CSV table of C-alpha atoms in Angstrom, one decimal:
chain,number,residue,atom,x,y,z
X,4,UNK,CA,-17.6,6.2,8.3
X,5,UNK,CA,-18.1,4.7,11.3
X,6,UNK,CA,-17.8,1.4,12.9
X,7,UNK,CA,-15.7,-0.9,15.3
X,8,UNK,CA,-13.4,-1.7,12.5
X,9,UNK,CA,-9.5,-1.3,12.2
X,10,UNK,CA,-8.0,2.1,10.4
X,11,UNK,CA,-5.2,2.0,8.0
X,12,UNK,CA,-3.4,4.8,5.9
X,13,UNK,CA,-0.8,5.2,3.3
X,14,UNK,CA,0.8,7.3,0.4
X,15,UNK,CA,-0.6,6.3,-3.3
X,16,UNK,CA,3.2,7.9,-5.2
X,17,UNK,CA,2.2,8.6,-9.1
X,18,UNK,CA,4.6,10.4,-11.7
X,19,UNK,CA,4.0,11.2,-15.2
X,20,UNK,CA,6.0,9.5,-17.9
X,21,UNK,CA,6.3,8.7,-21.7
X,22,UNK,CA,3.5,6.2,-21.4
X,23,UNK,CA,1.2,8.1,-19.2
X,24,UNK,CA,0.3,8.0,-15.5
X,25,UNK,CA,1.9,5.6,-12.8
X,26,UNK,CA,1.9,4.2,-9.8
X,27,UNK,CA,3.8,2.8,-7.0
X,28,UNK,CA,2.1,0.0,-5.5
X,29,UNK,CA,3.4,-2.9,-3.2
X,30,UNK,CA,3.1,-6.6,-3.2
X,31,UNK,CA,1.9,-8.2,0.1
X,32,UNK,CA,4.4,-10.4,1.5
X,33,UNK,CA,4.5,-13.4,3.0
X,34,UNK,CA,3.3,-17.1,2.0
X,35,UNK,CA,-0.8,-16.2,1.5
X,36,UNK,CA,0.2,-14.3,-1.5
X,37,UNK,CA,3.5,-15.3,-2.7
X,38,UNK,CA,2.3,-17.0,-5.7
X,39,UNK,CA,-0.6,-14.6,-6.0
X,40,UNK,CA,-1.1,-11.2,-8.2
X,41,UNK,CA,-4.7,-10.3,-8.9
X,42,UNK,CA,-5.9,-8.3,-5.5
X,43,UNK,CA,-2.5,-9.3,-4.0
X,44,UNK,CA,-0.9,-5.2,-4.7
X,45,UNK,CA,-1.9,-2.5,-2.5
X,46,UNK,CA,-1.2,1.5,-1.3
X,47,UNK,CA,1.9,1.1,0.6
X,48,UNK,CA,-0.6,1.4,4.3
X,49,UNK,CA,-1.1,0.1,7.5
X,50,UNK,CA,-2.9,0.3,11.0
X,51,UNK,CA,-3.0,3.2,13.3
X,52,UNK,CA,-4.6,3.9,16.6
X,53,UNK,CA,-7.3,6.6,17.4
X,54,UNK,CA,-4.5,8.7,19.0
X,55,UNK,CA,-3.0,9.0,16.2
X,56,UNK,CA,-4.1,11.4,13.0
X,57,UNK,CA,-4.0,9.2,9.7
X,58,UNK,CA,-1.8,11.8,7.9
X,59,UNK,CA,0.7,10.9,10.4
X,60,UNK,CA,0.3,7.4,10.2
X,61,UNK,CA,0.3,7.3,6.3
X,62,UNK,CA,3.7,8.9,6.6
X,63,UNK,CA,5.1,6.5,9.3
X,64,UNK,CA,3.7,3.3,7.6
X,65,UNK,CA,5.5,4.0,4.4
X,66,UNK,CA,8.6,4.4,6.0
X,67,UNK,CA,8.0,1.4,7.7
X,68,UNK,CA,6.9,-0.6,5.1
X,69,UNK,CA,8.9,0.3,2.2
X,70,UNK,CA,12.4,1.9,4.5
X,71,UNK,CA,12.4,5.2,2.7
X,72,UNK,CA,11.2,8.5,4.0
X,73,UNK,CA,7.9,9.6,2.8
X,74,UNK,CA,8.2,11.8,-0.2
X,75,UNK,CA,7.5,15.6,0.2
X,76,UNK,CA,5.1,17.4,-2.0
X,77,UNK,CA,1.7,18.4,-2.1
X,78,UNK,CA,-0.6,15.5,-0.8
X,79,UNK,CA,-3.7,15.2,-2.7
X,80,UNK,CA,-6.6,13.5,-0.1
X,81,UNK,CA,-8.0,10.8,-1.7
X,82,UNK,CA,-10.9,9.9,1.0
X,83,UNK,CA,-12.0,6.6,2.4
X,84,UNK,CA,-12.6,3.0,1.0
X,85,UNK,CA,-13.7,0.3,2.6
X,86,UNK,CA,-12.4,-3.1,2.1
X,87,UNK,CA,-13.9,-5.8,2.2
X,88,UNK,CA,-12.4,-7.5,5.7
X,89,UNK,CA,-14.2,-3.9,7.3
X,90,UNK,CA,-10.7,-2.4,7.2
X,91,UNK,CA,-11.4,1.8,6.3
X,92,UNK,CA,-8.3,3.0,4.8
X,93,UNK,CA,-7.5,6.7,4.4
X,94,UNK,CA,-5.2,7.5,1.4
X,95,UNK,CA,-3.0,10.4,-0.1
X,96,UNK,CA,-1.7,10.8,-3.1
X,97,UNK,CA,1.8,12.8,-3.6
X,98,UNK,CA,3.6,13.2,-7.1
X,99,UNK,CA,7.1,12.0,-6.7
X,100,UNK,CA,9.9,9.7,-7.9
X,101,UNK,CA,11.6,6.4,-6.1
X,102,UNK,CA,13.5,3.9,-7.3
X,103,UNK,CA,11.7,0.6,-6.2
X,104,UNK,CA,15.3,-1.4,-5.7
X,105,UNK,CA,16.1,1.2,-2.8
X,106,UNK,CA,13.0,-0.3,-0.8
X,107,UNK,CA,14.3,-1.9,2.1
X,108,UNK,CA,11.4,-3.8,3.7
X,109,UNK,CA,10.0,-3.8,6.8
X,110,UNK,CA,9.0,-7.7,8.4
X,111,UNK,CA,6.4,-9.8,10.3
X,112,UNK,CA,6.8,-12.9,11.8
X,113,UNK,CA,3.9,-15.5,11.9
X,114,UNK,CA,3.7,-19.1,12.3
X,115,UNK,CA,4.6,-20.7,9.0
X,116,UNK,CA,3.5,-23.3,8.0
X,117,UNK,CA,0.5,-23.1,10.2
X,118,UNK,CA,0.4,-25.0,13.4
X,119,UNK,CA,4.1,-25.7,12.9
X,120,UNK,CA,5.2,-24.2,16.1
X,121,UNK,CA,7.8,-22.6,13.9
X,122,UNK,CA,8.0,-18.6,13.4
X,123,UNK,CA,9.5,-17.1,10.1
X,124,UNK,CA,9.9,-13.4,8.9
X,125,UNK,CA,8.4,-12.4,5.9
X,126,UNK,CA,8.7,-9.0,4.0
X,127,UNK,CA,5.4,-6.7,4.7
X,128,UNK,CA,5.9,-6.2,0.7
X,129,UNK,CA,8.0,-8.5,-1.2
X,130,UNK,CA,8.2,-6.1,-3.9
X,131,UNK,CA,6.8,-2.4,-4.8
X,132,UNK,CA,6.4,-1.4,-8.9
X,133,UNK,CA,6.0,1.4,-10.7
X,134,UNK,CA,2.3,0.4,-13.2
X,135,UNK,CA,0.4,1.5,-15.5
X,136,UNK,CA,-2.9,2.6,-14.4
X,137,UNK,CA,-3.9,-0.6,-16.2
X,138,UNK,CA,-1.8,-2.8,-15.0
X,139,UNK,CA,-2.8,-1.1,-11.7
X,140,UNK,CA,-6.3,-1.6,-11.9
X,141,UNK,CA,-6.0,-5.6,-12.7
X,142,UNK,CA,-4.0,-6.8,-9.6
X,143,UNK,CA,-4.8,-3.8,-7.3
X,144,UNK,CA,-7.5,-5.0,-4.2
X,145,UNK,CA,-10.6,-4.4,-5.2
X,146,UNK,CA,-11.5,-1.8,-2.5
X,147,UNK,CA,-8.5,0.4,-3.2
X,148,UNK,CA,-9.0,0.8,-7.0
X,149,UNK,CA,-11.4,3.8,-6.1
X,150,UNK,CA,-8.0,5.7,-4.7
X,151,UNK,CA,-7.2,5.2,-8.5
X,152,UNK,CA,-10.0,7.0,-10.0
X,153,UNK,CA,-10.1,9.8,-7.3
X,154,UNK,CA,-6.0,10.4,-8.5
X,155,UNK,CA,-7.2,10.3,-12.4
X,156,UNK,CA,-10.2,12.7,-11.9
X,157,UNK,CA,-7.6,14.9,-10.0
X,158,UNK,CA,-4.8,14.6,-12.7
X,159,UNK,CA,-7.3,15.4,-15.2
């Protein structure tokens, strides 16, 4: 894919349980999606430079984002999407356990409200949960749903 846009990566954690396939997805902080759900979860991601490879990227930005190391395993590539903003994301999938309450977030400040002259800090995920792949599939962004399939055909 090419283009001008901006480049993100990130680990898509599934594990197998009782009621079938899950997986660990993360609710964007911050006051645009606080009261949000529908195309407000996401792969724990984020940006990266062209100096850096997106494997290496997707393993920094979970640490970041969710304070935990990234799992080890075997990483199963699940391509490219392209969202809608023109962000390409680049996504792996690793079979692993975490317990969500051990996240410990990583923070952004922007102004808040808007044109308030006043900064805050807001979690860059308020929250991460272990779903269904259809729970998954209804609040996931719309883009990154196709990382879902590609894990299902692969798991199947």
């Amino acid at each position: 894919m090419s283009g001008s846009g901006k480049r993100s990566a990130g680990l898509l954690l599934f594990r197998h349980t009782a009621r079938g396939l899950e997986v660990l997805l993360g609710h964007m902080g911050g006051p645009f999606f606080a009261r949000r759900d529908a195309g407000a979860w996401g792969v724990p991601k984020g940006e990266y430079e062209p100096d850096e490879t997106a494997w290496d990227a997707a393993r920094r930005e979970f640490q970041e984002e969710l304070g935990l190391a990234p799992p080890e395993g075997e990483a199963i590539a699940l391509g490219e999407v392209r969202q809608t903003n023109g962000k390409v994301v680049t996504a792996w999938a690793i079979e692993a356990d975490l317990d969500p309450a051990a996240m410990v977030p990583g923070t952004f400040r922007m102004e808040w409200p808007p044109k308030s002259g006043q900064f805050q800090e807001f979690p860059e995920l308020d929250r991460v949960e272990w779903l269904s792949l259809e729970r998954a599939r209804e609040v996931i962004i719309t883009a990154q749903a196709t990382f879902l399939d590609r894990l299902v055909e692969h798991s199947g």
